[in-house]
PDB file of C-alpha atoms in Angstrom:
ATOM      1  CA  MET A   9     -60.068 -56.328  46.011  1.00 57.00           C
ATOM      2  CA  ALA A  10     -58.044 -55.447  48.252  1.00 72.00           C
ATOM      3  CA  LYS A  11     -56.031 -52.217  48.042  1.00 76.00           C
ATOM      4  CA  GLN A  12     -52.149 -52.298  47.809  1.00 80.00           C
ATOM      5  CA  SER A  13     -49.907 -49.948  49.827  1.00 82.00           C
ATOM      6  CA  ASN A  14     -48.151 -47.404  47.450  1.00 85.00           C
ATOM      7  CA  GLN A  15     -50.680 -47.928  44.865  1.00 88.00           C
ATOM      8  CA  ALA A  16     -52.249 -45.147  42.867  1.00 89.00           C
ATOM      9  CA  TYR A  17     -56.183 -45.185  42.964  1.00 90.00           C
ATOM     10  CA  PHE A  18     -59.185 -42.447  42.189  1.00 87.00           C
ATOM     11  CA  ASP A  19     -62.236 -41.406  44.100  1.00 85.00           C
ATOM     12  CA  LYS A  20     -65.797 -40.623  42.375  1.00 82.00           C
ATOM     13  CA  THR A  21     -64.736 -37.251  41.576  1.00 81.00           C
ATOM     14  CA  GLY A  22     -61.311 -38.413  39.494  1.00 80.00           C
ATOM     15  CA  THR A  23     -58.870 -37.034  42.215  1.00 85.00           C
ATOM     16  CA  GLU A  24     -55.897 -39.445  42.433  1.00 89.00           C
ATOM     17  CA  PHE A  25     -54.366 -40.775  45.718  1.00 91.00           C
ATOM     18  CA  VAL A  26     -51.750 -42.904  46.786  1.00 91.00           C
ATOM     19  CA  VAL A  27     -52.344 -45.746  49.537  1.00 90.00           C
ATOM     20  CA  ASP A  28     -50.054 -45.268  52.610  1.00 91.00           C
ATOM     21  CA  HIS A  29     -51.656 -47.959  54.522  1.00 90.00           C
ATOM     22  CA  ILE A  30     -55.399 -49.262  55.406  1.00 86.00           C
ATOM     23  CA  VAL A  31     -56.575 -49.992  58.765  1.00 87.00           C
ATOM     24  CA  ASP A  32     -60.338 -51.683  59.339  1.00 87.00           C
ATOM     25  CA  GLN A  33     -61.430 -50.633  55.586  1.00 87.00           C
ATOM     26  CA  THR A  34     -60.099 -47.110  56.320  1.00 88.00           C
ATOM     27  CA  ALA A  35     -57.597 -46.070  53.829  1.00 87.00           C
ATOM     28  CA  TYR A  36     -54.720 -43.550  54.710  1.00 92.00           C
ATOM     29  CA  VAL A  37     -53.774 -41.720  51.953  1.00 92.00           C
ATOM     30  CA  ARG A  38     -51.617 -39.185  50.418  1.00 92.00           C
ATOM     31  CA  PRO A  39     -53.538 -36.923  47.662  1.00 91.00           C
ATOM     32  CA  MET A  40     -51.294 -36.296  44.477  1.00 89.00           C
ATOM     33  CA  VAL A  41     -50.270 -32.863  44.288  1.00 88.00           C
ATOM     34  CA  LYS A  42     -48.912 -30.693  41.069  1.00 86.00           C
ATOM     35  CA  ILE A  43     -45.521 -29.385  41.871  1.00 84.00           C
ATOM     36  CA  LEU A  44     -44.011 -26.572  39.932  1.00 80.00           C
ATOM     37  CA  GLY A  45     -40.059 -26.468  39.334  1.00 76.00           C
ATOM     38  CA  GLN A  46     -37.317 -24.644  37.109  1.00 76.00           C
ATOM     39  CA  THR A  47     -34.446 -26.078  35.731  1.00 77.00           C
ATOM     40  CA  ARG A  48     -31.422 -24.251  33.946  1.00 78.00           C
ATOM     41  CA  GLY A  49     -29.770 -25.248  30.817  1.00 73.00           C
ATOM     42  CA  TYR A  50     -26.405 -25.257  29.571  1.00 77.00           C
ATOM     43  CA  GLU A  51     -26.318 -21.228  28.752  1.00 77.00           C
ATOM     44  CA  GLY A  52     -28.095 -20.333  31.504  1.00 74.00           C
ATOM     45  CA  GLU A  53     -31.526 -20.465  30.137  1.00 79.00           C
ATOM     46  CA  VAL A  54     -34.537 -21.173  32.588  1.00 77.00           C
ATOM     47  CA  TYR A  55     -37.093 -23.999  31.820  1.00 77.00           C
ATOM     48  CA  GLU A  56     -40.425 -24.483  33.614  1.00 79.00           C
ATOM     49  CA  ASP A  57     -41.537 -28.063  34.895  1.00 80.00           C
ATOM     50  CA  GLU A  58     -44.635 -29.325  36.058  1.00 80.00           C
ATOM     51  CA  PHE A  59     -45.269 -32.703  37.829  1.00 82.00           C
ATOM     52  CA  THR A  60     -47.109 -34.618  40.300  1.00 85.00           C
ATOM     53  CA  GLU A  61     -46.298 -36.287  43.521  1.00 88.00           C
ATOM     54  CA  PRO A  62     -47.770 -37.913  46.920  1.00 90.00           C
ATOM     55  CA  ALA A  63     -48.483 -35.165  49.566  1.00 89.00           C
ATOM     56  CA  SER A  64     -46.452 -35.242  52.626  1.00 89.00           C
ATOM     57  CA  TYR A  65     -49.487 -35.382  54.642  1.00 91.00           C
ATOM     58  CA  LEU A  66     -52.084 -38.181  55.364  1.00 92.00           C
ATOM     59  CA  VAL A  67     -56.245 -37.942  55.017  1.00 90.00           C
ATOM     60  CA  THR A  68     -58.782 -40.457  55.508  1.00 91.00           C
ATOM     61  CA  MET A  69     -61.193 -41.972  53.577  1.00 90.00           C
ATOM     62  CA  PRO A  70     -63.411 -45.380  52.749  1.00 89.00           C
ATOM     63  CA  ALA A  71     -61.409 -47.998  51.417  1.00 87.00           C
ATOM     64  CA  ASP A  72     -64.284 -48.824  49.241  1.00 84.00           C
ATOM     65  CA  ASP A  73     -64.584 -45.160  47.781  1.00 83.00           C
ATOM     66  CA  LEU A  74     -61.217 -45.637  45.989  1.00 87.00           C
ATOM     67  CA  PHE A  75     -61.157 -47.130  42.376  1.00 84.00           C
ATOM     68  CA  ASN A  76     -58.324 -48.439  39.797  1.00 83.00           C
ATOM     69  CA  SER A  77     -59.432 -45.693  37.322  1.00 81.00           C
ATOM     70  CA  PRO A  78     -61.365 -42.425  37.109  1.00 78.00           C
ATOM     71  CA  PRO A  79     -64.793 -42.600  36.688  1.00 75.00           C
ATOM     72  CA  VAL A  80     -66.179 -42.373  32.869  1.00 72.00           C
ATOM     73  CA  ALA A  81     -67.895 -39.041  33.484  1.00 69.00           C
ATOM     74  CA  VAL A  82     -64.376 -37.698  34.992  1.00 66.00           C
ATOM     75  CA  VAL A  83     -62.712 -39.172  32.249  1.00 67.00           C
ATOM     76  CA  ASP A  84     -64.943 -37.803  29.561  1.00 73.00           C
ATOM     77  CA  ALA A  85     -64.564 -34.194  31.092  1.00 75.00           C
ATOM     78  CA  GLU A  86     -60.747 -34.263  30.847  1.00 76.00           C
ATOM     79  CA  LEU A  87     -60.920 -35.509  27.497  1.00 81.00           C
ATOM     80  CA  GLU A  88     -63.162 -32.387  26.524  1.00 83.00           C
ATOM     81  CA  ALA A  89     -60.862 -30.207  28.342  1.00 85.00           C
ATOM     82  CA  LYS A  90     -57.926 -31.622  26.509  1.00 88.00           C
ATOM     83  CA  LYS A  91     -59.685 -31.213  23.247  1.00 88.00           C
ATOM     84  CA  ALA A  92     -60.550 -27.845  23.979  1.00 87.00           C
ATOM     85  CA  GLU A  93     -56.675 -27.292  25.049  1.00 88.00           C
ATOM     86  CA  LEU A  94     -55.610 -28.701  21.715  1.00 90.00           C
ATOM     87  CA  GLU A  95     -57.845 -26.838  19.579  1.00 89.00           C
ATOM     88  CA  GLU A  96     -56.708 -23.539  21.284  1.00 89.00           C
ATOM     89  CA  LEU A  97     -53.155 -24.739  20.548  1.00 89.00           C
ATOM     90  CA  ARG A  98     -54.118 -25.178  17.048  1.00 91.00           C
ATOM     91  CA  LYS A  99     -56.123 -21.697  16.784  1.00 90.00           C
ATOM     92  CA  ASP A 100     -52.569 -20.037  17.969  1.00 89.00           C
ATOM     93  CA  ALA A 101     -50.609 -22.303  15.663  1.00 90.00           C
ATOM     94  CA  ARG A 102     -52.953 -21.076  12.792  1.00 90.00           C
ATOM     95  CA  GLN A 103     -52.494 -17.351  14.025  1.00 91.00           C
ATOM     96  CA  VAL A 104     -48.791 -17.946  14.231  1.00 90.00           C
ATOM     97  CA  VAL A 105     -48.404 -19.477  10.648  1.00 91.00           C
ATOM     98  CA  ALA A 106     -50.510 -16.601   9.227  1.00 91.00           C
ATOM     99  CA  ASP A 107     -48.598 -14.074  10.631  1.00 91.00           C
ATOM    100  CA  LEU A 108     -45.081 -15.775   9.620  1.00 92.00           C
ATOM    101  CA  LYS A 109     -46.824 -15.784   6.393  1.00 92.00           C
ATOM    102  CA  ARG A 110     -47.324 -12.085   6.390  1.00 92.00           C
ATOM    103  CA  GLU A 111     -43.907 -11.484   7.617  1.00 93.00           C
ATOM    104  CA  GLN A 112     -42.911 -13.547   4.722  1.00 93.00           C
ATOM    105  CA  SER A 113     -44.482 -11.772   2.039  1.00 93.00           C
ATOM    106  CA  LYS A 114     -43.236  -8.548   3.231  1.00 93.00           C
ATOM    107  CA  ALA A 115     -39.753  -9.491   3.175  1.00 94.00           C
ATOM    108  CA  GLU A 116     -39.922 -11.309  -0.139  1.00 94.00           C
ATOM    109  CA  GLN A 117     -41.507  -7.484  -1.472  1.00 94.00           C
ATOM    110  CA  GLU A 118     -38.794  -5.994   0.154  1.00 94.00           C
ATOM    111  CA  LEU A 119     -35.986  -8.137  -1.323  1.00 94.00           C
ATOM    112  CA  ALA A 120     -37.705  -7.529  -4.753  1.00 94.00           C
ATOM    113  CA  ALA A 121     -37.799  -3.961  -4.237  1.00 94.00           C
ATOM    114  CA  ALA A 122     -34.050  -4.115  -3.118  1.00 94.00           C
ATOM    115  CA  LYS A 123     -33.124  -6.049  -5.975  1.00 93.00           C
ATOM    116  CA  ARG A 124     -34.993  -3.776  -8.370  1.00 93.00           C
ATOM    117  CA  ASP A 125     -33.108  -0.930  -6.869  1.00 91.00           C
ATOM    118  CA  LEU A 126     -29.737  -2.418  -7.054  1.00 88.00           C
ATOM    119  CA  GLU A 127     -30.169  -3.786 -10.657  1.00 88.00           C
ATOM    120  CA  LYS A 128     -31.364  -0.002 -11.617  1.00 88.00           C
ATOM    121  CA  TRP A 129     -28.369   1.018  -9.853  1.00 83.00           C
ATOM    122  CA  MET A 130     -26.262  -1.322 -11.573  1.00 80.00           C
ATOM    123  CA  LYS A 131     -27.557  -0.202 -15.067  1.00 78.00           C
ATOM    124  CA  SER A 132     -27.194   3.325 -14.349  1.00 76.00           C
ATOM    125  CA  HIS A 133     -23.843   3.457 -12.683  1.00 77.00           C
ATOM    126  CA  ARG A 134     -22.497   0.141 -14.574  1.00 79.00           C
ATOM    127  CA  VAL A 135     -19.595   2.452 -15.260  1.00 77.00           C
ATOM    128  CA  MET A 136     -18.194   2.906 -11.514  1.00 81.00           C
ATOM    129  CA  ILE A 137     -18.558  -0.912 -10.813  1.00 84.00           C
ATOM    130  CA  ASP A 138     -16.516  -1.163 -14.142  1.00 84.00           C
ATOM    131  CA  LEU A 139     -13.893   1.645 -12.607  1.00 82.00           C
ATOM    132  CA  GLY A 140     -13.438  -0.629  -9.422  1.00 86.00           C
ATOM    133  CA  LYS A 141     -12.781  -3.461 -11.568  1.00 88.00           C
ATOM    134  CA  LEU A 142     -10.023  -1.105 -13.425  1.00 85.00           C
ATOM    135  CA  LEU A 143      -8.437  -0.334 -10.260  1.00 87.00           C
ATOM    136  CA  ASP A 144      -8.331  -3.682  -9.180  1.00 91.00           C
ATOM    137  CA  GLY A 145      -6.268  -4.661 -12.242  1.00 89.00           C
ATOM    138  CA  GLU A 146      -8.878  -6.847 -13.936  1.00 90.00           C
ATOM    139  CA  ILE A 147      -8.725  -7.081 -17.832  1.00 90.00           C
ATOM    140  CA  LEU A 148     -12.069  -5.877 -19.508  1.00 89.00           C
ATOM    141  CA  TYR A 149     -13.099  -5.947 -22.713  1.00 90.00           C
ATOM    142  CA  PRO A 150     -14.656  -2.821 -24.479  1.00 87.00           C
ATOM    143  CA  LEU A 151     -16.896  -2.797 -27.245  1.00 88.00           C
ATOM    144  CA  SER A 152     -18.868   0.389 -29.009  1.00 85.00           C
ATOM    145  CA  VAL A 153     -22.256  -0.796 -29.826  1.00 84.00           C
ATOM    146  CA  ARG A 154     -25.032   1.517 -31.616  1.00 82.00           C
ATOM    147  CA  GLN A 155     -27.814   2.168 -34.049  1.00 81.00           C
ATOM    148  CA  ASN A 156     -26.851   3.297 -37.679  1.00 81.00           C
ATOM    149  CA  PRO A 157     -28.429   6.614 -38.116  1.00 81.00           C
ATOM    150  CA  TYR A 158     -29.132   6.243 -41.687  1.00 82.00           C
ATOM    151  CA  HIS A 159     -30.523   2.805 -42.366  1.00 79.00           C
ATOM    152  CA  ARG A 160     -31.622   2.577 -38.713  1.00 75.00           C
ATOM    153  CA  GLY A 161     -30.331  -1.202 -38.414  1.00 78.00           C
ATOM    154  CA  ARG A 162     -27.414  -1.976 -36.165  1.00 81.00           C
ATOM    155  CA  GLU A 163     -23.948  -0.508 -36.945  1.00 85.00           C
ATOM    156  CA  ILE A 164     -20.908  -2.811 -37.141  1.00 89.00           C
ATOM    157  CA  PRO A 165     -19.592  -2.849 -33.482  1.00 90.00           C
ATOM    158  CA  GLN A 166     -16.264  -1.152 -32.818  1.00 87.00           C
ATOM    159  CA  ILE A 167     -13.268  -2.505 -30.428  1.00 86.00           C
ATOM    160  CA  PRO A 168     -12.155   0.520 -29.274  1.00 81.00           C
ATOM    161  CA  ASP A 169      -8.550   1.537 -28.520  1.00 78.00           C
ATOM    162  CA  MET A 170      -7.834   1.762 -24.880  1.00 74.00           C
ATOM    163  CA  ARG A 171      -5.480   4.617 -25.129  1.00 72.00           C
ATOM    164  CA  ASP A 172      -8.057   6.695 -27.097  1.00 67.00           C
ATOM    165  CA  MET A 173     -10.933   5.930 -24.612  1.00 70.00           C
ATOM    166  CA  ARG A 174     -12.427   8.646 -22.214  1.00 68.00           C
ATOM    167  CA  PHE A 175     -13.769   6.758 -19.510  1.00 68.00           C
ATOM    168  CA  LEU A 176     -15.127   9.110 -16.775  1.00 66.00           C
ATOM    169  CA  SER A 177     -14.976  12.941 -16.282  1.00 66.00           C
ATOM    170  CA  ILE A 178     -17.212  15.170 -14.078  1.00 67.00           C
ATOM    171  CA  HIS A 179     -17.434  18.895 -13.622  1.00 64.00           C
ATOM    172  CA  SER A 180     -19.252  22.121 -12.180  1.00 66.00           C
ATOM    173  CA  GLY A 181     -19.755  20.396  -8.762  1.00 63.00           C
ATOM    174  CA  ASN A 182     -19.639  22.672  -5.772  1.00 68.00           C
ATOM    175  CA  PHE A 183     -20.606  20.400  -2.397  1.00 66.00           C
ATOM    176  CA  GLU A 184     -20.765  23.959  -0.428  1.00 73.00           C
ATOM    177  CA  SER A 185     -23.007  25.844  -2.286  1.00 73.00           C
ATOM    178  CA  GLY A 186     -25.399  22.881  -3.306  1.00 71.00           C
ATOM    179  CA  GLN A 187     -24.231  22.589  -6.632  1.00 72.00           C
ATOM    180  CA  LYS A 188     -24.366  19.135  -8.136  1.00 73.00           C
ATOM    181  CA  TRP A 189     -21.543  17.433 -10.320  1.00 68.00           C
ATOM    182  CA  ILE A 190     -22.237  16.847 -13.807  1.00 62.00           C
ATOM    183  CA  LYS A 191     -21.317  14.148 -15.528  1.00 62.00           C
ATOM    184  CA  GLU A 192     -19.554  15.040 -18.510  1.00 55.00           C
ATOM    185  CA  GLU A 193     -18.167  11.721 -19.984  1.00 54.00           C
ATOM    186  CA  TYR A 194     -19.212   8.312 -19.020  1.00 57.00           C
ATOM    187  CA  ALA A 195     -17.525   5.634 -21.362  1.00 58.00           C
ATOM    188  CA  ARG A 196     -16.938   7.235 -25.161  1.00 60.00           C
ATOM    189  CA  ASP A 197     -14.417   6.278 -27.855  1.00 56.00           C
ATOM    190  CA  THR A 198     -12.162   8.803 -29.791  1.00 51.00           C
ATOM    191  CA  TYR A 199     -15.257   9.719 -31.980  1.00 54.00           C
ATOM    192  CA  GLY A 200     -17.559  10.154 -29.146  1.00 60.00           C
ATOM    193  CA  SER A 201     -19.572   6.690 -29.610  1.00 67.00           C
ATOM    194  CA  PRO A 202     -20.512   5.245 -26.246  1.00 75.00           C
ATOM    195  CA  PHE A 203     -18.966   1.900 -25.210  1.00 79.00           C
ATOM    196  CA  ARG A 204     -19.183  -0.547 -22.224  1.00 83.00           C
ATOM    197  CA  PHE A 205     -16.913  -3.167 -21.005  1.00 86.00           C
ATOM    198  CA  PHE A 206     -17.634  -6.831 -20.552  1.00 90.00           C
ATOM    199  CA  ASP A 207     -15.706  -8.947 -17.967  1.00 91.00           C
ATOM    200  CA  THR A 208     -14.775 -12.011 -20.679  1.00 94.00           C
ATOM    201  CA  GLU A 209     -13.947 -11.673 -24.528  1.00 94.00           C
ATOM    202  CA  ASP A 210     -16.612 -14.523 -24.691  1.00 95.00           C
ATOM    203  CA  GLU A 211     -19.252 -12.053 -23.373  1.00 95.00           C
ATOM    204  CA  ARG A 212     -18.395  -9.813 -26.024  1.00 94.00           C
ATOM    205  CA  ASN A 213     -18.185 -11.971 -28.537  1.00 95.00           C
ATOM    206  CA  ALA A 214     -21.809 -13.147 -27.944  1.00 95.00           C
ATOM    207  CA  VAL A 215     -23.024  -9.416 -27.981  1.00 94.00           C
ATOM    208  CA  ILE A 216     -21.419  -8.818 -31.626  1.00 95.00           C
ATOM    209  CA  LYS A 217     -22.744 -12.121 -32.651  1.00 96.00           C
ATOM    210  CA  GLU A 218     -26.423 -10.957 -31.497  1.00 94.00           C
ATOM    211  CA  GLU A 219     -26.036  -7.465 -33.208  1.00 93.00           C
ATOM    212  CA  PHE A 220     -24.843  -9.227 -36.382  1.00 95.00           C
ATOM    213  CA  ASP A 221     -27.795 -11.623 -36.184  1.00 95.00           C
ATOM    214  CA  SER A 222     -30.212  -8.215 -35.756  1.00 92.00           C
ATOM    215  CA  ALA A 223     -28.590  -6.901 -38.803  1.00 92.00           C
ATOM    216  CA  CYS A 224     -29.177  -9.872 -40.964  1.00 94.00           C
ATOM    217  CA  GLU A 225     -32.911  -9.999 -39.741  1.00 93.00           C
ATOM    218  CA  GLN A 226     -33.135  -6.474 -40.938  1.00 91.00           C
ATOM    219  CA  PHE A 227     -31.561  -7.133 -44.061  1.00 93.00           C
ATOM    220  CA  ARG A 228     -33.881 -10.224 -44.724  1.00 94.00           C
ATOM    221  CA  LYS A 229     -36.838  -7.464 -44.560  1.00 92.00           C
ATOM    222  CA  ALA A 230     -35.685  -5.194 -47.427  1.00 90.00           C
ATOM    223  CA  PRO A 231     -32.760  -7.681 -49.372  1.00 93.00           C
ATOM    224  CA  ASP A 232     -30.248  -5.095 -50.820  1.00 91.00           C
ATOM    225  CA  PHE A 233     -27.396  -6.959 -52.817  1.00 92.00           C
ATOM    226  CA  GLU A 234     -25.161  -4.169 -53.563  1.00 90.00           C
ATOM    227  CA  THR A 235     -21.749  -4.318 -52.691  1.00 87.00           C
ATOM    228  CA  ALA A 236     -20.051  -0.887 -53.465  1.00 82.00           C
ATOM    229  CA  SER A 237     -18.273   0.017 -50.573  1.00 73.00           C
ATOM    230  CA  TRP A 238     -19.314   3.482 -50.482  1.00 74.00           C
ATOM    231  CA  THR A 239     -22.766   2.592 -49.559  1.00 77.00           C
ATOM    232  CA  THR A 240     -22.225   0.075 -46.729  1.00 73.00           C
ATOM    233  CA  GLY A 241     -21.922   3.311 -44.032  1.00 78.00           C
ATOM    234  CA  THR A 242     -25.393   4.522 -45.005  1.00 84.00           C
ATOM    235  CA  ASP A 243     -27.095   1.426 -46.538  1.00 87.00           C
ATOM    236  CA  LEU A 244     -27.658  -2.093 -44.962  1.00 90.00           C
ATOM    237  CA  ASN A 245     -26.699  -3.990 -47.978  1.00 92.00           C
ATOM    238  CA  PHE A 246     -24.642  -7.231 -48.620  1.00 93.00           C
ATOM    239  CA  GLY A 247     -21.793  -5.363 -48.823  1.00 92.00           C
ATOM    240  CA  THR A 248     -22.526  -4.151 -45.343  1.00 92.00           C
ATOM    241  CA  LEU A 249     -22.669  -7.561 -44.074  1.00 94.00           C
ATOM    242  CA  LEU A 250     -19.194  -8.377 -45.728  1.00 94.00           C
ATOM    243  CA  GLN A 251     -17.955  -5.385 -44.145  1.00 92.00           C
ATOM    244  CA  TRP A 252     -19.137  -7.001 -40.705  1.00 94.00           C
ATOM    245  CA  VAL A 253     -17.692 -10.358 -41.608  1.00 95.00           C
ATOM    246  CA  LYS A 254     -14.373  -8.665 -42.361  1.00 94.00           C
ATOM    247  CA  ALA A 255     -14.320  -6.457 -39.022  1.00 93.00           C
ATOM    248  CA  HIS A 256     -14.993  -9.660 -36.902  1.00 95.00           C
ATOM    249  CA  PRO A 257     -13.940 -12.806 -38.729  1.00 94.00           C
ATOM    250  CA  ALA A 258     -15.654 -15.153 -36.543  1.00 94.00           C
ATOM    251  CA  LEU A 259     -18.815 -13.940 -38.108  1.00 96.00           C
ATOM    252  CA  CYS A 260     -20.145 -15.687 -40.903  1.00 96.00           C
ATOM    253  CA  ILE A 261     -23.120 -14.606 -43.272  1.00 96.00           C
ATOM    254  CA  PRO A 262     -26.052 -16.903 -42.930  1.00 96.00           C
ATOM    255  CA  ASP A 263     -27.069 -19.501 -45.550  1.00 96.00           C
ATOM    256  CA  ASP A 264     -30.151 -18.332 -46.373  1.00 96.00           C
ATOM    257  CA  ILE A 265     -28.935 -15.046 -47.336  1.00 95.00           C
ATOM    258  CA  GLN A 266     -25.978 -16.318 -48.878  1.00 95.00           C
ATOM    259  CA  LYS A 267     -28.466 -18.289 -51.390  1.00 95.00           C
ATOM    260  CA  MET A 268     -30.283 -15.003 -51.917  1.00 95.00           C
ATOM    261  CA  LYS A 269     -27.178 -13.850 -53.276  1.00 94.00           C
ATOM    262  CA  MET A 270     -26.501 -16.535 -55.492  1.00 94.00           C
ATOM    263  CA  VAL A 271     -30.233 -16.646 -57.060  1.00 94.00           C
ATOM    264  CA  ASN A 272     -30.010 -12.576 -57.298  1.00 93.00           C
ATOM    265  CA  ASP A 273     -26.578 -12.727 -58.842  1.00 91.00           C
ATOM    266  CA  ALA A 274     -28.266 -15.583 -61.335  1.00 92.00           C
ATOM    267  CA  THR A 275     -31.029 -13.446 -62.385  1.00 91.00           C
ATOM    268  CA  LEU A 276     -28.946 -10.471 -62.838  1.00 89.00           C
ATOM    269  CA  ALA A 277     -26.469 -12.611 -65.121  1.00 88.00           C
ATOM    270  CA  GLU A 278     -29.579 -13.937 -67.127  1.00 90.00           C
ATOM    271  CA  GLU A 279     -30.532 -10.527 -67.495  1.00 88.00           C
ATOM    272  CA  HIS A 280     -27.495  -9.385 -68.583  1.00 87.00           C
ATOM    273  CA  LYS A 281     -27.201 -11.840 -71.304  1.00 90.00           C
ATOM    274  CA  ALA A 282     -30.709 -11.398 -72.655  1.00 86.00           C
ATOM    275  CA  LYS A 283     -30.199  -7.489 -72.878  1.00 87.00           C
ATOM    276  CA  LEU A 284     -26.586  -8.492 -74.893  1.00 87.00           C
ATOM    277  CA  ARG A 285     -28.419 -10.908 -77.062  1.00 86.00           C
ATOM    278  CA  ALA A 286     -30.930  -8.374 -77.843  1.00 83.00           C
ATOM    279  CA  GLU A 287     -28.182  -5.827 -78.743  1.00 81.00           C
ATOM    280  CA  LEU A 288     -26.485  -8.449 -80.851  1.00 84.00           C
ATOM    281  CA  GLU A 289     -29.744  -9.095 -82.761  1.00 80.00           C
ATOM    282  CA  ALA A 290     -30.332  -5.408 -83.089  1.00 80.00           C
ATOM    283  CA  ILE A 291     -26.879  -5.117 -84.786  1.00 83.00           C
ATOM    284  CA  GLU A 292     -27.257  -8.155 -86.938  1.00 77.00           C
ATOM    285  CA  GLY A 293     -30.734  -6.945 -88.000  1.00 70.00           C
ATOM    286  CA  ASN A 294     -28.879  -4.055 -89.309  1.00 61.00           C
TER     287      ASN A 294
END
């Protein structure tokens, strides 16, 4: 098949040439050569480009030594070389992914540690956060919650009067001598009971409800249906629960406890009736 000018052909080694012209079965060809170039982006970044183009010089070779495609052996060799190059790229990519995963794991661990430190700081120095909110003019909602020292259940939460609260007091500090400042008061009411602020009234009410539920659960373990007012401060009895509801009207004694109270009252009433009947029978017998 006649060779065409300006067409690309390959020799037995797979080298590519572009035919310039042919005279008496002698081909005058230009070898394809690699060109390395650089281009600049919009922000001045430099990109390297590689491409091939016909050389500026001519060489001669028999026209019959030119073929339309590279020899199979050359193609196979190029294919193997490409496979090896691809495998190397995959290896590099796997290494990059592994490095990124290690960096991600390290960053996640550092972030988790920072979050723990922040949560610890916010818990131990919450008063400083609340102080900042107060200085910014925000309205906060105080509540004093503690355990009863007598019956070991939850004490009725108290809403301190803002005028009677001592919020922050430190003393004995001396930076020049290295003596640390000592925290004397953080957040205490008139009676020395600690309290904390809540951002909304709903948050405070939720804590009151949670404390009441805990008190009710404690009551169920050892039901005491006494209602004498002088015992509510030292005993967790039904009268104490009534005081909870009186102090916080949004609360309501659970139905199961009210039913327990009704059964207890009915039992006591029957016992009292039986006692009266026995006394009456004793009187009539005399």
